[in-house]
mmCIF file of N, CA and C in Angstrom:
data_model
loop_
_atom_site.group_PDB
_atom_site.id
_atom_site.type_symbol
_atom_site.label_atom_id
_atom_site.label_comp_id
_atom_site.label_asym_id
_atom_site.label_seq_id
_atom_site.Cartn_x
_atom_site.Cartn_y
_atom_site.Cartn_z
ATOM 1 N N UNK O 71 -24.684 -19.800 31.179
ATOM 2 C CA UNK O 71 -25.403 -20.462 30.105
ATOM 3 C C UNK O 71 -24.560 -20.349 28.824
ATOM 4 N N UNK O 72 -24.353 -21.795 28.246
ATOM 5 C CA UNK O 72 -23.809 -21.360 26.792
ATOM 6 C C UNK O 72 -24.189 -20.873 25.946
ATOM 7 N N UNK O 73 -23.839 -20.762 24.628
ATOM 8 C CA UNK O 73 -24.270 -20.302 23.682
ATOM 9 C C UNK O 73 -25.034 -21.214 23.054
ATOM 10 N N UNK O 74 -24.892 -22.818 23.099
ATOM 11 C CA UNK O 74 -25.593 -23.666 22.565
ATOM 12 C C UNK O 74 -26.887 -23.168 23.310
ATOM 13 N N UNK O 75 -27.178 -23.761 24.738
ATOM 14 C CA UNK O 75 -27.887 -23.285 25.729
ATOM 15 C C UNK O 75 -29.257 -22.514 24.993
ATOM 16 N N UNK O 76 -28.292 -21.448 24.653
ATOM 17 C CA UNK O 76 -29.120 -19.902 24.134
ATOM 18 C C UNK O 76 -29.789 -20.673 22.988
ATOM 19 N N UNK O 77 -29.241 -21.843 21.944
ATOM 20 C CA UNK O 77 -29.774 -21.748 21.241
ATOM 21 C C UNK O 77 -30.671 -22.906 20.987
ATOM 22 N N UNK O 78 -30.899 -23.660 22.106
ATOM 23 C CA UNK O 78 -32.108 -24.511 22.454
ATOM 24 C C UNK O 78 -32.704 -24.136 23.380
ATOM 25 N N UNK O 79 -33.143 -22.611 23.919
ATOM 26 C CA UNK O 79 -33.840 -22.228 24.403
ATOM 27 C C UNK O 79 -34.450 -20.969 23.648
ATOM 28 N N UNK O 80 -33.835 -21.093 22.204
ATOM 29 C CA UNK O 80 -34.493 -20.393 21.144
ATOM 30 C C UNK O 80 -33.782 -18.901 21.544
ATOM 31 N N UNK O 81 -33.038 -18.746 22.332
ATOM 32 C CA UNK O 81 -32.657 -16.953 22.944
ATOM 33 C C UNK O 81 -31.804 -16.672 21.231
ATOM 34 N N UNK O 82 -31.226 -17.717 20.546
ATOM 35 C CA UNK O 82 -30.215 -17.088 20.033
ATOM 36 C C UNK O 82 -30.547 -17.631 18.522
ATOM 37 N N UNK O 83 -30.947 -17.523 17.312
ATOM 38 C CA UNK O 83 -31.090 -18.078 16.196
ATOM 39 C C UNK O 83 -30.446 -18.799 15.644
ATOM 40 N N UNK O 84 -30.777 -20.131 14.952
ATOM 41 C CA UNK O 84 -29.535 -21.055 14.276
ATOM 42 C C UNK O 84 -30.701 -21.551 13.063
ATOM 43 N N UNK O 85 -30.038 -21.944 12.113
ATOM 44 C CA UNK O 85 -30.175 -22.927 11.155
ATOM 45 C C UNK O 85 -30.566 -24.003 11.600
ATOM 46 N N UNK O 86 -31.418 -24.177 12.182
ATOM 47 C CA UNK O 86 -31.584 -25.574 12.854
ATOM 48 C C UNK O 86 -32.307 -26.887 11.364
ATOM 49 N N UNK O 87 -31.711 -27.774 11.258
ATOM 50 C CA UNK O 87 -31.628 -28.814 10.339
ATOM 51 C C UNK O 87 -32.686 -30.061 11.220
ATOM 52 N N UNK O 88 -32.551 -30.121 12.097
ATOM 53 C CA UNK O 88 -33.302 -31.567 13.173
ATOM 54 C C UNK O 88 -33.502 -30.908 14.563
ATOM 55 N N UNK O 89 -34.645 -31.635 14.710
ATOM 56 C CA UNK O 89 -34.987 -31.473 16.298
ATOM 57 C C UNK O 89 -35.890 -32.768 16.845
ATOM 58 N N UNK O 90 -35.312 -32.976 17.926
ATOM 59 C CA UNK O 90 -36.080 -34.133 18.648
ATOM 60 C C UNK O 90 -35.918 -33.536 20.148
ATOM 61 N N UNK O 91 -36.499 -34.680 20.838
ATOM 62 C CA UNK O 91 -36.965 -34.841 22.092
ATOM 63 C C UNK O 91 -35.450 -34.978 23.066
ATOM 64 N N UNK O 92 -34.434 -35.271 22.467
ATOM 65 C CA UNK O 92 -33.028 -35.135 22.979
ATOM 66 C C UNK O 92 -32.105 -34.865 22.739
ATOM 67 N N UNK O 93 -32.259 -33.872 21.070
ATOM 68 C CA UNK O 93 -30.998 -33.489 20.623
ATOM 69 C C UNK O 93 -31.716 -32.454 19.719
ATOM 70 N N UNK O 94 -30.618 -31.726 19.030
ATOM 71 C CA UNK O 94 -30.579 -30.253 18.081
ATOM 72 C C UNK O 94 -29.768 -30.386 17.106
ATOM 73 N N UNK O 95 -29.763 -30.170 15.753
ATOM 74 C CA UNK O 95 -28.798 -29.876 14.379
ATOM 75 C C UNK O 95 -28.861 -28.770 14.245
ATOM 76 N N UNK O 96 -27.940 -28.076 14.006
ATOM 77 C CA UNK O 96 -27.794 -26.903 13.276
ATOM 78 C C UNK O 96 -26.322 -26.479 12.726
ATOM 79 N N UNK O 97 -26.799 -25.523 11.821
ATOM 80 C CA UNK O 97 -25.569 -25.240 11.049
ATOM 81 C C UNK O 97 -24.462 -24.606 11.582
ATOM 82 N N UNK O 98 -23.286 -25.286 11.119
ATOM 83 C CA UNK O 98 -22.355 -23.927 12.006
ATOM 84 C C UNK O 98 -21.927 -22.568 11.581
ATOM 85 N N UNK O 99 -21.781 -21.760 12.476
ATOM 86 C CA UNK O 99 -21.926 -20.156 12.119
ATOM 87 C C UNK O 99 -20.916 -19.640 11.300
ATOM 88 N N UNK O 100 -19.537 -20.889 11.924
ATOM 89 C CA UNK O 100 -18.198 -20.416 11.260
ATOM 90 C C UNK O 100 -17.607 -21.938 10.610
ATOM 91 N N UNK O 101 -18.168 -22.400 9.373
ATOM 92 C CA UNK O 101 -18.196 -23.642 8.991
ATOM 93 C C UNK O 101 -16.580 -23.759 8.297
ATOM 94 N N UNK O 102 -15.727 -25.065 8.512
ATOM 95 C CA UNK O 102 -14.915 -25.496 7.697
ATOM 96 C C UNK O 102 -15.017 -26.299 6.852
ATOM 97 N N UNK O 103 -15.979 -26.539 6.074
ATOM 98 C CA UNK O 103 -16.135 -27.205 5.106
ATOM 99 C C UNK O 103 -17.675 -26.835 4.529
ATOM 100 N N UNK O 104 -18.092 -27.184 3.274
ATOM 101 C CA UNK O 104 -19.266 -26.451 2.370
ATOM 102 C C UNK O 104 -20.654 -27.604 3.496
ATOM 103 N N UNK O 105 -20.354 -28.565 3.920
ATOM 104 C CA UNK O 105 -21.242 -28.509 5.300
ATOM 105 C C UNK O 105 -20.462 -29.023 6.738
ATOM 106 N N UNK O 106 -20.947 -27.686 6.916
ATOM 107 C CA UNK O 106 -20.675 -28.201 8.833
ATOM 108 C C UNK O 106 -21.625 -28.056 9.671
ATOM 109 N N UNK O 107 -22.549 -29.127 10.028
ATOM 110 C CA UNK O 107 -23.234 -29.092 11.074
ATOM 111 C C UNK O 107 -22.737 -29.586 12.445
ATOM 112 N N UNK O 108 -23.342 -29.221 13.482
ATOM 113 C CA UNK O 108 -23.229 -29.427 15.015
ATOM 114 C C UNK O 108 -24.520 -30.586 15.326
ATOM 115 N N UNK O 109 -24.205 -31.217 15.994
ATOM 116 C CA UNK O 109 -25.282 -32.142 16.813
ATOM 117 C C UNK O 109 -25.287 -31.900 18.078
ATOM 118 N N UNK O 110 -26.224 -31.389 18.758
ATOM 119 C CA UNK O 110 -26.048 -30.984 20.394
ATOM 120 C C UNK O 110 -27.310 -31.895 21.436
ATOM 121 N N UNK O 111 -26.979 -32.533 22.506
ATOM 122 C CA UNK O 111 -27.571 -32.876 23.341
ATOM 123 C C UNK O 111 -27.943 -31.823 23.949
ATOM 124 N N UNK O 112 -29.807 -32.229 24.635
ATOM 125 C CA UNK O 112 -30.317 -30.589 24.997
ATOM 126 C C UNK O 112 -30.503 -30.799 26.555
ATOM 127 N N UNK O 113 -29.473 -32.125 27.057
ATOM 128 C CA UNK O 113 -28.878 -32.130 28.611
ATOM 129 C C UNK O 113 -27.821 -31.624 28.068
ATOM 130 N N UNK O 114 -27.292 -30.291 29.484
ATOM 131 C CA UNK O 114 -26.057 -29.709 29.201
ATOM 132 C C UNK O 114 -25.095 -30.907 29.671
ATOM 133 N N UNK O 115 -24.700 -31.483 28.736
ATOM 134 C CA UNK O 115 -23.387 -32.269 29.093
ATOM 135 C C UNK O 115 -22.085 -31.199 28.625
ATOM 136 N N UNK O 116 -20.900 -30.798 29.606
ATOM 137 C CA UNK O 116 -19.803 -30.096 29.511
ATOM 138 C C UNK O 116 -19.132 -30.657 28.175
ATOM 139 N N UNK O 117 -18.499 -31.752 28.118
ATOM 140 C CA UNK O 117 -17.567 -32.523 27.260
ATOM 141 C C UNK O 117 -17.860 -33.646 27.173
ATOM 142 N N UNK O 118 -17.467 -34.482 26.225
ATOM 143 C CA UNK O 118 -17.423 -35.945 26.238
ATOM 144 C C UNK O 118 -16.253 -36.812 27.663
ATOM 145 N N UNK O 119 -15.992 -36.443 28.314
ATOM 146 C CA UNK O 119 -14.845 -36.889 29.412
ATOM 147 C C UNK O 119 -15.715 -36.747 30.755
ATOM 148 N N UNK O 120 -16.759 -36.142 30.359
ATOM 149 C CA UNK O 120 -17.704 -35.885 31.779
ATOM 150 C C UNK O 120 -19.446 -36.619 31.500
ATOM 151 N N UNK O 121 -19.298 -36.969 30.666
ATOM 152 C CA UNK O 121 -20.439 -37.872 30.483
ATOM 153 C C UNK O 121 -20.705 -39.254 31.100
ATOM 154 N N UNK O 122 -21.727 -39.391 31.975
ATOM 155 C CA UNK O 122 -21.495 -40.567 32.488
ATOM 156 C C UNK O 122 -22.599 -41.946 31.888
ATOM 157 N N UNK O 123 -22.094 -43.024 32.882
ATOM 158 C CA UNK O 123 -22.916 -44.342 32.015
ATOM 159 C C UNK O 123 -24.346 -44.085 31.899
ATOM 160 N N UNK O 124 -25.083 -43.555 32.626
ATOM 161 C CA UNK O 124 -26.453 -42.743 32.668
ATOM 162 C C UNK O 124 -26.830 -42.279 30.759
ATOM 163 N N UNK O 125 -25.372 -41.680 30.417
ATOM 164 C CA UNK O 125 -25.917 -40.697 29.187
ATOM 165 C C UNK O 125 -25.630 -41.826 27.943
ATOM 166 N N UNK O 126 -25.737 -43.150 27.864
ATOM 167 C CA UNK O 126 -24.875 -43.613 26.936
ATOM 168 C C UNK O 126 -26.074 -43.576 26.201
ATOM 169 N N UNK O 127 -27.522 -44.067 26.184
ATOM 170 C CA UNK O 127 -28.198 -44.157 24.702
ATOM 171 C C UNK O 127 -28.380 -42.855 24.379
ATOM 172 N N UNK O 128 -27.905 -41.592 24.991
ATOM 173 C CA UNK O 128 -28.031 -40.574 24.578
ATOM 174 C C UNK O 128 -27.171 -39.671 23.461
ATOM 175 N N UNK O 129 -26.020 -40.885 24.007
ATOM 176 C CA UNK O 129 -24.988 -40.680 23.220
ATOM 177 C C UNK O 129 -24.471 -41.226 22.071
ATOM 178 N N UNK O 130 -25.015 -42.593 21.998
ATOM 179 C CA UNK O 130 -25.312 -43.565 20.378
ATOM 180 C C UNK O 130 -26.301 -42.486 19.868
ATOM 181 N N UNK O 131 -27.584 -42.046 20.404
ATOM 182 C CA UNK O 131 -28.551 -41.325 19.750
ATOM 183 C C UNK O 131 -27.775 -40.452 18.780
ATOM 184 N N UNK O 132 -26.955 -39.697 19.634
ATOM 185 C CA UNK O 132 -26.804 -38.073 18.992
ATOM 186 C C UNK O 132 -25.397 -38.416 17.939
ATOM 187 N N UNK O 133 -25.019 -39.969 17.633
ATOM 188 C CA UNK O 133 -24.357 -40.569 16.494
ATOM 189 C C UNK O 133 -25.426 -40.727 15.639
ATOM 190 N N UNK O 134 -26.282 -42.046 16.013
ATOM 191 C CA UNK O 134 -27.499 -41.941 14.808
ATOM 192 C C UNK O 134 -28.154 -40.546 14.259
ATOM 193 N N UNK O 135 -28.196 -39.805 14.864
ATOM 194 C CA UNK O 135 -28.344 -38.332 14.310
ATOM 195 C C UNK O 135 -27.697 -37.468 13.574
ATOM 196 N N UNK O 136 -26.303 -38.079 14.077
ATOM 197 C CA UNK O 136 -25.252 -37.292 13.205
ATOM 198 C C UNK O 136 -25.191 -38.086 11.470
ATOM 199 N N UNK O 137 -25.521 -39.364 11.894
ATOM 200 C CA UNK O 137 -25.520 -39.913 10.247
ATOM 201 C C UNK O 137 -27.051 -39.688 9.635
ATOM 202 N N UNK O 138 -28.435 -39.353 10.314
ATOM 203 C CA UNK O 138 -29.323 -38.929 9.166
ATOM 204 C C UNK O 138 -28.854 -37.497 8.681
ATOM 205 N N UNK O 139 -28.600 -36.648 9.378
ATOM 206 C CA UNK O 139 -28.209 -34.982 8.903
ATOM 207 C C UNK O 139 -26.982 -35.409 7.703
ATOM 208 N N UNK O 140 -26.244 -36.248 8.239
ATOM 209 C CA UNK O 140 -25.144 -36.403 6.708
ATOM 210 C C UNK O 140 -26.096 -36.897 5.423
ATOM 211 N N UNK O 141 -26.861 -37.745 5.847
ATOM 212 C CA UNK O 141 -27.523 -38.548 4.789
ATOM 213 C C UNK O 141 -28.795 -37.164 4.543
ATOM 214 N N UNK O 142 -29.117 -36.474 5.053
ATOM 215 C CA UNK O 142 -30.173 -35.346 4.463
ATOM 216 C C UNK O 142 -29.301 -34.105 4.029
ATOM 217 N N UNK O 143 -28.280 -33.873 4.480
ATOM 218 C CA UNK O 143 -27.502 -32.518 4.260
ATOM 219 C C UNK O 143 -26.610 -33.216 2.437
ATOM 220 N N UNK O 144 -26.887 -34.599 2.266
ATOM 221 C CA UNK O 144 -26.266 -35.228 0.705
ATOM 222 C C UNK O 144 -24.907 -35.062 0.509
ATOM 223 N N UNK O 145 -24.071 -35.382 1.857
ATOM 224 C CA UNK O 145 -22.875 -35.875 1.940
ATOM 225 C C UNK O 145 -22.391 -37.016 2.507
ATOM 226 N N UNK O 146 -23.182 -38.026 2.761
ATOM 227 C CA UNK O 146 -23.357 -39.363 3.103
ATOM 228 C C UNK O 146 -22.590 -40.524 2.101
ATOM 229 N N UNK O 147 -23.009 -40.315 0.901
ATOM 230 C CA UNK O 147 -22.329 -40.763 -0.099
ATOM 231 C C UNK O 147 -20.811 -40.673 -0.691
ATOM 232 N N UNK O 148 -20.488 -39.254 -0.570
ATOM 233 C CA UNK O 148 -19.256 -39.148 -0.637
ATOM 234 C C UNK O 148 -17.696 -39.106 0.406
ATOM 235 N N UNK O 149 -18.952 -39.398 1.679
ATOM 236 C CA UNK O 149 -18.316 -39.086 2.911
ATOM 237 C C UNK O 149 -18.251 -37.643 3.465
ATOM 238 N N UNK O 150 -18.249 -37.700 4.556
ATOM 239 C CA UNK O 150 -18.018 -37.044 5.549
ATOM 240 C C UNK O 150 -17.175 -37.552 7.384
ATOM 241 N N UNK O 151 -16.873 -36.502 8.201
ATOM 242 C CA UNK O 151 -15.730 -36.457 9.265
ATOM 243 C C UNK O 151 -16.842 -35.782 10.421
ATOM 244 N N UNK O 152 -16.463 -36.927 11.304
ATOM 245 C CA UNK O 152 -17.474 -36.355 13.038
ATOM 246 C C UNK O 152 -16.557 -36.019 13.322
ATOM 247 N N UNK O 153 -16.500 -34.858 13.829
ATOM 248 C CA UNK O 153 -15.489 -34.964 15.131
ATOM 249 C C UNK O 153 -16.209 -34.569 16.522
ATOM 250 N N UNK O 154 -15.368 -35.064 17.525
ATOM 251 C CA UNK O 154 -15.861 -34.216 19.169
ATOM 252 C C UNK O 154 -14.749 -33.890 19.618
ATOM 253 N N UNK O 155 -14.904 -32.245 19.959
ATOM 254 C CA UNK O 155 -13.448 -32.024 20.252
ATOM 255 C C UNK O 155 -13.949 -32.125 22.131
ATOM 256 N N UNK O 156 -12.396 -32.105 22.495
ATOM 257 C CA UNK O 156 -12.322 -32.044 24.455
ATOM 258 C C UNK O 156 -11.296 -31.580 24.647
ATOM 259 N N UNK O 157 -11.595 -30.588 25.757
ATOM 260 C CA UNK O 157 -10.591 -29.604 26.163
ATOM 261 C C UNK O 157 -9.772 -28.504 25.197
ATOM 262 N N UNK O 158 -9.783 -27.671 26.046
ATOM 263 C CA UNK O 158 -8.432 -26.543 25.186
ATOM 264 C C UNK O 158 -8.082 -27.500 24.388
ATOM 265 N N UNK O 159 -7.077 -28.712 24.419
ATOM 266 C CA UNK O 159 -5.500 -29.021 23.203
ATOM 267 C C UNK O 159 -6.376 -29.936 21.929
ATOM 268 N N UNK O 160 -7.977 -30.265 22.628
ATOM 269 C CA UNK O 160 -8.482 -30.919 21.474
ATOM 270 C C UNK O 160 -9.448 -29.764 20.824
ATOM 271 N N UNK O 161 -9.638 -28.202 21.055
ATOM 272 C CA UNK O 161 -9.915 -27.485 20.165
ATOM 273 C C UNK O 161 -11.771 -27.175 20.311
ATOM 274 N N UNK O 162 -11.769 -27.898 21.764
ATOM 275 C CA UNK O 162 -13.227 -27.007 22.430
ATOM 276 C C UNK O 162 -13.482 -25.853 23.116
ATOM 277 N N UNK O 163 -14.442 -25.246 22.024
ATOM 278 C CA UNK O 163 -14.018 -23.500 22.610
ATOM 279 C C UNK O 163 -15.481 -23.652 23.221
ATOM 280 N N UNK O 164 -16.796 -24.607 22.790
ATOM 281 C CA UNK O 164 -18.040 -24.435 23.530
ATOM 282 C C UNK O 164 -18.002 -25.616 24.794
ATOM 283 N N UNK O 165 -18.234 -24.958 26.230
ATOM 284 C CA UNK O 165 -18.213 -25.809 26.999
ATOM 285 C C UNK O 165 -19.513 -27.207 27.315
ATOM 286 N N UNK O 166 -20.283 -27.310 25.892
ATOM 287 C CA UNK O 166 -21.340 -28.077 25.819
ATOM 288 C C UNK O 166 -21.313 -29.168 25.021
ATOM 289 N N UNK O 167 -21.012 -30.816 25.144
ATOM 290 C CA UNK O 167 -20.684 -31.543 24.141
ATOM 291 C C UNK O 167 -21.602 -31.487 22.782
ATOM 292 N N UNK O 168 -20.596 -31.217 21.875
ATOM 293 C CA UNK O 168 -21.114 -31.219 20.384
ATOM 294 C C UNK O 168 -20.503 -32.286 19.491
ATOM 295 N N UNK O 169 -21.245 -32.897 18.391
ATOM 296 C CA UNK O 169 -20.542 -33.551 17.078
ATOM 297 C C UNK O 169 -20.929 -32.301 15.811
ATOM 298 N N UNK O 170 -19.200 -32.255 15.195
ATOM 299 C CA UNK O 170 -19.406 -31.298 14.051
ATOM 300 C C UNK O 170 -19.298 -32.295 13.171
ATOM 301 N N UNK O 171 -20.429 -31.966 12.057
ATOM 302 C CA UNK O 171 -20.481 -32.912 10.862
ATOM 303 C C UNK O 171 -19.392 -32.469 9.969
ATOM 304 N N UNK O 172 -18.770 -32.488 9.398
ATOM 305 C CA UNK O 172 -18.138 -31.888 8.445
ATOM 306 C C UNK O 172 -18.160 -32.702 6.483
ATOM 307 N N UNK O 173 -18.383 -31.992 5.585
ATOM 308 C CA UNK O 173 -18.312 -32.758 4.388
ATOM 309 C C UNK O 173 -18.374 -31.917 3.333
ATOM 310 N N UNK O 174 -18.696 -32.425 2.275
ATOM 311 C CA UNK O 174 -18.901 -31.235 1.075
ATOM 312 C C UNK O 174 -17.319 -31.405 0.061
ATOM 313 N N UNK O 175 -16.358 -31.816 0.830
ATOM 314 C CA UNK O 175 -14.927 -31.619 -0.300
ATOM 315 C C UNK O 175 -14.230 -32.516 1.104
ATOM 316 N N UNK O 176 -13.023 -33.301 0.189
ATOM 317 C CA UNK O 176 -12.011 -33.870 0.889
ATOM 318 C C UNK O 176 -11.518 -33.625 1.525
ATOM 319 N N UNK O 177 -10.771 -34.154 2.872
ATOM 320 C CA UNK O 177 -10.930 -33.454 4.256
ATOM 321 C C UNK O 177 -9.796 -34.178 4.164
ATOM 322 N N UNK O 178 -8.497 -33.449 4.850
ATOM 323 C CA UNK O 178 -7.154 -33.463 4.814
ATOM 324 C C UNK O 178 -6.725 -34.551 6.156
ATOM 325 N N UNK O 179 -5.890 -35.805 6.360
ATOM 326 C CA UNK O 179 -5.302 -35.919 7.309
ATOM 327 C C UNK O 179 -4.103 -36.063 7.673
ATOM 328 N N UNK O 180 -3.407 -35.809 8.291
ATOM 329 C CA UNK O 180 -3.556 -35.633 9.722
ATOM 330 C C UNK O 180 -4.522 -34.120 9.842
ATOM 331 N N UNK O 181 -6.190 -33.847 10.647
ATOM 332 C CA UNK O 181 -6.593 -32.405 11.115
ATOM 333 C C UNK O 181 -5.599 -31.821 11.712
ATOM 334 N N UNK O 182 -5.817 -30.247 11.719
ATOM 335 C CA UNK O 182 -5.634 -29.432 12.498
ATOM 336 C C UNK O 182 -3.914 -28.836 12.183
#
């Protein structure tokens, strides 16, 4: 069981920002930017590379979700950065697909 897991089965405490019937917000524990939230589907999907055609309005959903939490967390306006990371070289250490919101101050590119 992940740690997300733990924490839509309430085992583990979060900041939780949104909750619905197919997804979770919450804050992240170890944030890079003044907001970083997570968007988590509460089907364990592994990664985005293992999601199949089955999960797709699940997966526009947990976009439309990721833009009300920007638009309630009041970095909508100035912008903010989704990312989904996959695999080790793209910088996924939780084996449960997540979107990190990121915003609050100008966000450097090229990441990482």
């Amino acid at each position: 069981m992940t740690i997300f897991e733990k924490i839509i089965a309430r085992e583990i405490p979060a900041d939780i920002v949104h909750e619905d019937a197919l997804c979770l917000a919450f804050r992240d524990i170890q944030p890079h930017a003044p907001s970083h939230l997570l968007v988590i589907p509460k089907k364990a999907i592994p990664r985005i590379a293992e999601a199949a055609a089955e999960d797709k309005e699940l997966l526009g959903h947990l976009f439309l979700v990721a833009s009300r939490v920007a638009e309630k967390e009041g970095i909508a306006k100035s912008g903010y950065r989704i990312v989904v990371n996959c695999g080790a070289d793209g910088g996924e250490t939780v084996p449960h697909l997540h979107i990190h919101i990121l915003g609050g101050r100008p966000l450097a590119w090229p990441p990482g």
